[in-house]
Structure formats: structure tokens, C-alpha cells
Short mmCIF file of N, CA and C in Angstrom, two decimals:
data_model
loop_
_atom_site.label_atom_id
_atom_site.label_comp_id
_atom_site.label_asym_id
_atom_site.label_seq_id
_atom_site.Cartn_x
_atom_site.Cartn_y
_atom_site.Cartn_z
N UNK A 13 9.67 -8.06 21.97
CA UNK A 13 9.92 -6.80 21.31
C UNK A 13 9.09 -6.69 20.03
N UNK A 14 8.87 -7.71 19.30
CA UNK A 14 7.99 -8.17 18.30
C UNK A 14 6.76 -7.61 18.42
N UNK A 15 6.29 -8.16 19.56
CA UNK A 15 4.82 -8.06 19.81
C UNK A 15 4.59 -6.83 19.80
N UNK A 16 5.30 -6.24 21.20
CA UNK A 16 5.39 -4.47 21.03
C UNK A 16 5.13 -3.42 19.70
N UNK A 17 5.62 -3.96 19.35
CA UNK A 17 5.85 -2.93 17.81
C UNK A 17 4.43 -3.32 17.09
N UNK A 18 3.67 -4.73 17.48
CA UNK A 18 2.56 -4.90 17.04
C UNK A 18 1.27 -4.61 17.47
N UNK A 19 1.68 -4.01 18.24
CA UNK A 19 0.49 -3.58 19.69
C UNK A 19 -0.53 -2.54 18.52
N UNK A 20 -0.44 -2.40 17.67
CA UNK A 20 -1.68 -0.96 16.87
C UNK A 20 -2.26 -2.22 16.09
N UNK A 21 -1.44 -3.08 15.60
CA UNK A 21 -2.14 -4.30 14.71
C UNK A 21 -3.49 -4.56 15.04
N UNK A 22 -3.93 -4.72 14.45
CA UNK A 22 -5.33 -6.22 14.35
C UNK A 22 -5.33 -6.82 13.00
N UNK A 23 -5.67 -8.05 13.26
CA UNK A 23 -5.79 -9.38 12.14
C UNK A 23 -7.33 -9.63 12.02
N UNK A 24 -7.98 -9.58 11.07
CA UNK A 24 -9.37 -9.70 10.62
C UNK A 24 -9.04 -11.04 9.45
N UNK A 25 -9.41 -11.92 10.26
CA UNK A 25 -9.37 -13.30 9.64
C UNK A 25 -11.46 -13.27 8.93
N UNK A 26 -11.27 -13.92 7.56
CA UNK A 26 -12.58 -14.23 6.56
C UNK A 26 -12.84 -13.25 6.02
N UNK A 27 -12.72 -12.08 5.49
CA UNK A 27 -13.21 -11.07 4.65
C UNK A 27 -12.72 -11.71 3.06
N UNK A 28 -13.96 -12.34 2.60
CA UNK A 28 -13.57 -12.73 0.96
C UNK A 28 -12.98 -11.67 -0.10
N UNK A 29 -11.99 -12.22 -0.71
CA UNK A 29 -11.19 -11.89 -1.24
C UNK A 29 -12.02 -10.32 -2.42
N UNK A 30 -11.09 -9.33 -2.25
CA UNK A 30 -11.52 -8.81 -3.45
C UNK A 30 -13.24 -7.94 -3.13
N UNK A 31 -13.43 -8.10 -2.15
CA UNK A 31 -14.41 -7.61 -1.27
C UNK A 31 -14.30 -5.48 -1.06
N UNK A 32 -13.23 -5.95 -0.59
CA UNK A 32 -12.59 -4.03 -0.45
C UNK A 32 -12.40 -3.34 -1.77
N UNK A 33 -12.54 -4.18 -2.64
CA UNK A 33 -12.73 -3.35 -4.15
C UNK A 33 -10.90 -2.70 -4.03
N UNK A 34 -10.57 -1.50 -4.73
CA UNK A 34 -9.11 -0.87 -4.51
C UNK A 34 -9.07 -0.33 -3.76
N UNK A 35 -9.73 0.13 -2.76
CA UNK A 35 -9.14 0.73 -1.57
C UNK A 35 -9.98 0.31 -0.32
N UNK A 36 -8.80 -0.01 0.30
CA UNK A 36 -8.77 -1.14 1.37
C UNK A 36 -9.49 0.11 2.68
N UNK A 37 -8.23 0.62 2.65
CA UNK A 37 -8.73 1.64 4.22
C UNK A 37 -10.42 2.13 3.93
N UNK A 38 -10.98 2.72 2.90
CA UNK A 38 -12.07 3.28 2.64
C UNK A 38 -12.90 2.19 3.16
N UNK A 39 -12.95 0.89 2.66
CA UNK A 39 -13.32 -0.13 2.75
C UNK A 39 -14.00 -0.91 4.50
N UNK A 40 -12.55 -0.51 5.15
CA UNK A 40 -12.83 -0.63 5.98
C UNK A 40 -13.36 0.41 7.19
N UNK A 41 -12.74 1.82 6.90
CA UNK A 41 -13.21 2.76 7.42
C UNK A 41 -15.31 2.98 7.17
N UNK A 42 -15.79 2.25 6.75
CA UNK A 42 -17.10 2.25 5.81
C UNK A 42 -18.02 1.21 7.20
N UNK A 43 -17.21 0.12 6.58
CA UNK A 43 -17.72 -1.08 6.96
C UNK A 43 -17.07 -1.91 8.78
N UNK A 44 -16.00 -1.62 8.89
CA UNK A 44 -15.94 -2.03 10.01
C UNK A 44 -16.82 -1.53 11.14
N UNK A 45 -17.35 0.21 11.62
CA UNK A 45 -17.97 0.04 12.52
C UNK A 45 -19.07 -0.31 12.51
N UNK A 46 -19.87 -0.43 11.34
CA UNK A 46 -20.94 -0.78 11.48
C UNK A 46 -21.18 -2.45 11.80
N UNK A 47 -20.13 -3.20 11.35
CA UNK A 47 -20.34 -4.66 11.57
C UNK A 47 -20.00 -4.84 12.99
N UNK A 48 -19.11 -3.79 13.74
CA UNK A 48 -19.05 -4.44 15.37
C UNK A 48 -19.43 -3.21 16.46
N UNK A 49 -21.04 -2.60 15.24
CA UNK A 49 -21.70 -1.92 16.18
C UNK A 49 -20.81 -0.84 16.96
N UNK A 50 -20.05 -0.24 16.47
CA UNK A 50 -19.17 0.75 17.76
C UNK A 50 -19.18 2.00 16.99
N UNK A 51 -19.34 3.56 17.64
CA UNK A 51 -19.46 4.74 17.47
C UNK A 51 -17.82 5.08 17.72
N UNK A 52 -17.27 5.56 16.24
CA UNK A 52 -15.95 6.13 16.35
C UNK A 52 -15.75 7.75 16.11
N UNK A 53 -14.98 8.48 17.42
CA UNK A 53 -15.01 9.62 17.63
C UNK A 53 -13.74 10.09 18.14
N UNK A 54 -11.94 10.57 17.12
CA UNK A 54 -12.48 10.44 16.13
C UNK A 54 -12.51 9.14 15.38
N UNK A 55 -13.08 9.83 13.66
CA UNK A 55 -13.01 8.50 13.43
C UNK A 55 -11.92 7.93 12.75
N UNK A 56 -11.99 6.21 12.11
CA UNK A 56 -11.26 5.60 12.35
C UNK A 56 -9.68 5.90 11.41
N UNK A 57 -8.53 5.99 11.76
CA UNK A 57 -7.62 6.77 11.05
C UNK A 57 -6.60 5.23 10.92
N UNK A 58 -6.20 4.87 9.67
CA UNK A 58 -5.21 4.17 9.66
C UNK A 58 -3.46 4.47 9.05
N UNK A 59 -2.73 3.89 9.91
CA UNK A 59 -1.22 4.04 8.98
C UNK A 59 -1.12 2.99 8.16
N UNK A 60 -1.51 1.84 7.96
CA UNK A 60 -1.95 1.20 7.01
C UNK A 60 -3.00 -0.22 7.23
N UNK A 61 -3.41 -0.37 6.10
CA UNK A 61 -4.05 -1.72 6.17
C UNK A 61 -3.64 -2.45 4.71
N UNK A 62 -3.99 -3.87 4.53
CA UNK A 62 -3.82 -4.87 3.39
C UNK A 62 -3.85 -6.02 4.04
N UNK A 63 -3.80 -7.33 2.44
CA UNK A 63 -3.48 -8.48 3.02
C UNK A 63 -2.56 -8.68 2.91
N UNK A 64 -2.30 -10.13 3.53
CA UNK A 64 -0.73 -10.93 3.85
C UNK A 64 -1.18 -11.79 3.06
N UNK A 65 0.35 -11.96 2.20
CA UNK A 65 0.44 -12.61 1.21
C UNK A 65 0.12 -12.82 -0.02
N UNK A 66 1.04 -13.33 -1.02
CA UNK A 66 0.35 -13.54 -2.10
C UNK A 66 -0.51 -13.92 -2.96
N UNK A 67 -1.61 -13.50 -3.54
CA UNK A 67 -3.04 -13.81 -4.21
C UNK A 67 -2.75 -15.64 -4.11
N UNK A 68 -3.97 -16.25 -3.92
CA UNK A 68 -3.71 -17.51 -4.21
C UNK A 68 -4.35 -17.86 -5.71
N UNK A 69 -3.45 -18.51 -6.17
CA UNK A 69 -3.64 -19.18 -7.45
C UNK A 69 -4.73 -19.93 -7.99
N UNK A 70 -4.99 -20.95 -6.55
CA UNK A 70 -5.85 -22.22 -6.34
C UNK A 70 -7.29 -21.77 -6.15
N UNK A 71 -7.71 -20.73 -6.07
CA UNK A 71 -9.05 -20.26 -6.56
C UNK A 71 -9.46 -21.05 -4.64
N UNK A 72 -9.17 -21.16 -3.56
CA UNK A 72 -9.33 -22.09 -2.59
C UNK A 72 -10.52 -20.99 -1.76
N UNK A 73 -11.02 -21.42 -1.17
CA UNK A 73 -12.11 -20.00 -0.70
C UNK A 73 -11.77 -19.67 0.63
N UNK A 74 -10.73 -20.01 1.39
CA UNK A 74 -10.43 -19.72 2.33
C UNK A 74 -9.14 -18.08 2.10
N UNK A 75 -10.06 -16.54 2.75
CA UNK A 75 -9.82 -15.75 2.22
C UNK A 75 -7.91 -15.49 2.90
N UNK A 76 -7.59 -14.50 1.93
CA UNK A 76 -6.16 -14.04 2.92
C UNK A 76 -6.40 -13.30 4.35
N UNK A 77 -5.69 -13.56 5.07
CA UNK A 77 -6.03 -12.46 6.28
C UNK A 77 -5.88 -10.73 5.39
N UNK A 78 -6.26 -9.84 6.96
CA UNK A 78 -6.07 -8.20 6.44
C UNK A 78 -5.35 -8.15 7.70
N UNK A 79 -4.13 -7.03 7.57
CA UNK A 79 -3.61 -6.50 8.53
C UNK A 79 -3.98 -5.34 9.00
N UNK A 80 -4.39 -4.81 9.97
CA UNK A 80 -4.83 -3.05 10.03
C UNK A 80 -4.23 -2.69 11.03
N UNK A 81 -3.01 -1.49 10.74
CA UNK A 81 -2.44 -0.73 11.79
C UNK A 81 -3.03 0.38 11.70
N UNK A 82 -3.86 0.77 12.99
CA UNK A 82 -4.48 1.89 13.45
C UNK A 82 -3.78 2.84 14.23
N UNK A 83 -3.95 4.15 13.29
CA UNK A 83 -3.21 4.86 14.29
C UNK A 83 -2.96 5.62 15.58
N UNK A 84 -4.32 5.33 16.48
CA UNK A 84 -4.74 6.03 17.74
C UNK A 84 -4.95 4.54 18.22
N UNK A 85 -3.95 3.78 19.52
CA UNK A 85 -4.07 2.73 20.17
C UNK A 85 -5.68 2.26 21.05
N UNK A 86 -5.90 3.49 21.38
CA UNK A 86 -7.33 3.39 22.53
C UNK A 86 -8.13 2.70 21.56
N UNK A 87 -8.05 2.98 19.77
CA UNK A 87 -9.13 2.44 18.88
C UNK A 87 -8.88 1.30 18.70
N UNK A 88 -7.56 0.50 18.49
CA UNK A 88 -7.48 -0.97 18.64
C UNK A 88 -7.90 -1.59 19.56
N UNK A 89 -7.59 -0.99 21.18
CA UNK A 89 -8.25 -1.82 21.76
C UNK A 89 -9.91 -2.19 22.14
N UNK A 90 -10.51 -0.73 21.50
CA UNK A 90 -12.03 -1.01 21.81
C UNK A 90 -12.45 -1.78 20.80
N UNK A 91 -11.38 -2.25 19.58
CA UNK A 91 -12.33 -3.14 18.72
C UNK A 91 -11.76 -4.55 18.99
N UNK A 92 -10.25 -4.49 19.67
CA UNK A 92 -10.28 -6.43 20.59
C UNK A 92 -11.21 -6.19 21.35
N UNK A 93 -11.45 -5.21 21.92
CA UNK A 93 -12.71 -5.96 23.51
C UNK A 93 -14.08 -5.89 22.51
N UNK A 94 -14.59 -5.14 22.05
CA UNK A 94 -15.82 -5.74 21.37
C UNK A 94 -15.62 -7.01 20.33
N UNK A 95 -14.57 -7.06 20.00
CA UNK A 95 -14.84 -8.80 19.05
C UNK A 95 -13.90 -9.85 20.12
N UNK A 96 -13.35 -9.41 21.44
CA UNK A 96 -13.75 -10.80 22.23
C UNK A 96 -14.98 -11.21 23.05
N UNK A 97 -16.36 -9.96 23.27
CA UNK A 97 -17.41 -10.05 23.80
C UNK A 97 -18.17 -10.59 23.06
N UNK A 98 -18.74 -10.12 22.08
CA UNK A 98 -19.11 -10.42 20.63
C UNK A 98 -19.10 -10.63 19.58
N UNK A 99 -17.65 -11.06 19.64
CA UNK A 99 -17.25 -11.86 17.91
C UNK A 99 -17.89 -13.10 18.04
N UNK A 100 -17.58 -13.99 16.66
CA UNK A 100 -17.36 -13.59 15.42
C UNK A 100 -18.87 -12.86 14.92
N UNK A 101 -18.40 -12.06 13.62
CA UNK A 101 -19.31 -11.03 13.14
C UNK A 101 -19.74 -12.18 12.32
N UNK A 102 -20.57 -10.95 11.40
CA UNK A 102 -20.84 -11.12 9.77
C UNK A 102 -20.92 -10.51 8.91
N UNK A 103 -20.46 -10.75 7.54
CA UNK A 103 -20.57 -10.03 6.48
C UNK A 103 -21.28 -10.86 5.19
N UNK A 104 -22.32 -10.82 4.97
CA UNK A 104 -23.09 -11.67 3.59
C UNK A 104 -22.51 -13.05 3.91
N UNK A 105 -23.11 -13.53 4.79
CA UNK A 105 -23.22 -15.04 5.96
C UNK A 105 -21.61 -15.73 5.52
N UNK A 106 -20.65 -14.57 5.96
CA UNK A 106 -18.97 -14.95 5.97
C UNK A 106 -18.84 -14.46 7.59
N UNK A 107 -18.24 -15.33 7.64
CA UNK A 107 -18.05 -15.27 9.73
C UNK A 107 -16.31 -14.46 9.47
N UNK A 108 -16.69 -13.55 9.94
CA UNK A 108 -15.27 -13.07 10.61
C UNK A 108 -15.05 -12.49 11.82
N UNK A 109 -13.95 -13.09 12.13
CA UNK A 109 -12.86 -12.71 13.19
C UNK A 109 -11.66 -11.78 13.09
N UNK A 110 -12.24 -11.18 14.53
CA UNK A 110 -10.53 -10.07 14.80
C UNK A 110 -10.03 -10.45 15.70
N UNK A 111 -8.71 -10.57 15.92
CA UNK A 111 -7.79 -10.92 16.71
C UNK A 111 -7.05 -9.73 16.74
N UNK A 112 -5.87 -9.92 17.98
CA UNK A 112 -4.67 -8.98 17.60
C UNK A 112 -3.62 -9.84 17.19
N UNK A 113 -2.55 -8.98 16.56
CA UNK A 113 -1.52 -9.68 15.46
C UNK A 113 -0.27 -9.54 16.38
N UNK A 114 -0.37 -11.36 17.12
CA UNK A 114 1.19 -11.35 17.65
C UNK A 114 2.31 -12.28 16.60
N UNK A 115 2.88 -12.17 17.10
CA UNK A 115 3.97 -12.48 16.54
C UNK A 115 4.02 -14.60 16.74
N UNK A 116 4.70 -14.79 15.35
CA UNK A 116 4.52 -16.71 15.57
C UNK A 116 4.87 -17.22 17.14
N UNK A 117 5.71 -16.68 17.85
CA UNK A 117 6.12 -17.11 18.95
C UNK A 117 5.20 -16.88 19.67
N UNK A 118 4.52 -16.45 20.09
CA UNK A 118 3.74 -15.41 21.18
C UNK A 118 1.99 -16.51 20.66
N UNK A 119 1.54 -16.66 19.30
CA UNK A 119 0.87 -17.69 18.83
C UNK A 119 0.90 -18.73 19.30
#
């Protein structure tokens, strides 16, 4: 039932911290299609995006994940099938990955 409710999710694991400047959706509405090459029509509309969890302290360079709930489903899934054909990307030689966001059990 978890998962379900997560089905609009995607998880974009490596985007360094502080990268999206203050606004996250702009951020990504900008930059995501161009990094996985895909023509969005329309384009990309979110009910929300951010990261999980709290800033780390430890200065550690391993970034927080981003959560992005999109709000037209057909657009989540054309960006799992292009980043399981052709992931991982790049952004200024930072490898990232999209996944979809299941739930710990389902992990």
C-alpha cells in the first residue's frame, strides 16, 4: 500500500548539496531534461520535490538524496525507463542516479 502511494516518486541519488540554489522544482524543471536527454510535452509539473533529511553537519560529500513527486504518472515513468537504459548521468563529473522511491520493505 506504501509503495502505491509512491508510484509518482522518483529518488535522484548524487546531486551535490546546495546545487538547486532555493528553488528546487525550478532547478530541476531546468536541468533534469536536459541531463536525460528527453523532450517534455507537457512540461515537467511537480506536487513537490526536496531532500530527505537533515543537512549534515559532518561536511561528508556524500550528497542527501531528492525526492520528486511528479504530477502526471506517464512522466515518471519515461524518466525510470530512460535512467534504467541509460543511467547513471552526469552533472560537473557527479554521477547520478534515478531510481523509483519504494518503500524500506519493498528495498
Amino acid at each position: 500500500m506504501e509503495d502505491r502511494s509512491r508510484r509518482d516518486n522518483i529518488r535522484i541519488l548524487g546531486i551535490p548539496e546546495n546545487k538547486e540554489g532555493s528553488d528546487m522544482q525550478a532547478f530541476l524543471t531546468s536541468t533534469l531534461p536536459k541531463m536525460i536527454s528527453l523532450d517534455f510535452d507537457p512540461l515537467l509539473e511537480f506536487q513537490r520535490a526536496h531532500r530527505i533529511g537533515p543537512k549534515r553537519s559532518d561536511n561528508s560529500s556524500r550528497p542527501r538524496p531528492i525526492i520528486v513527486c511528479l504530477l502526471r504518472h506517464n512522466q515518471t515513468c519515461q524518466i525510470l525507463q530512460v535512467a534504467r537504459n541509460h543511467g547513471p548521468f552526469r552533472i560537473d563529473q557527479h554521477k547520478i542516479r534515478i531510481t523509483a522511491d519504494y518503500s524500506k520493505e519493498t528495498n
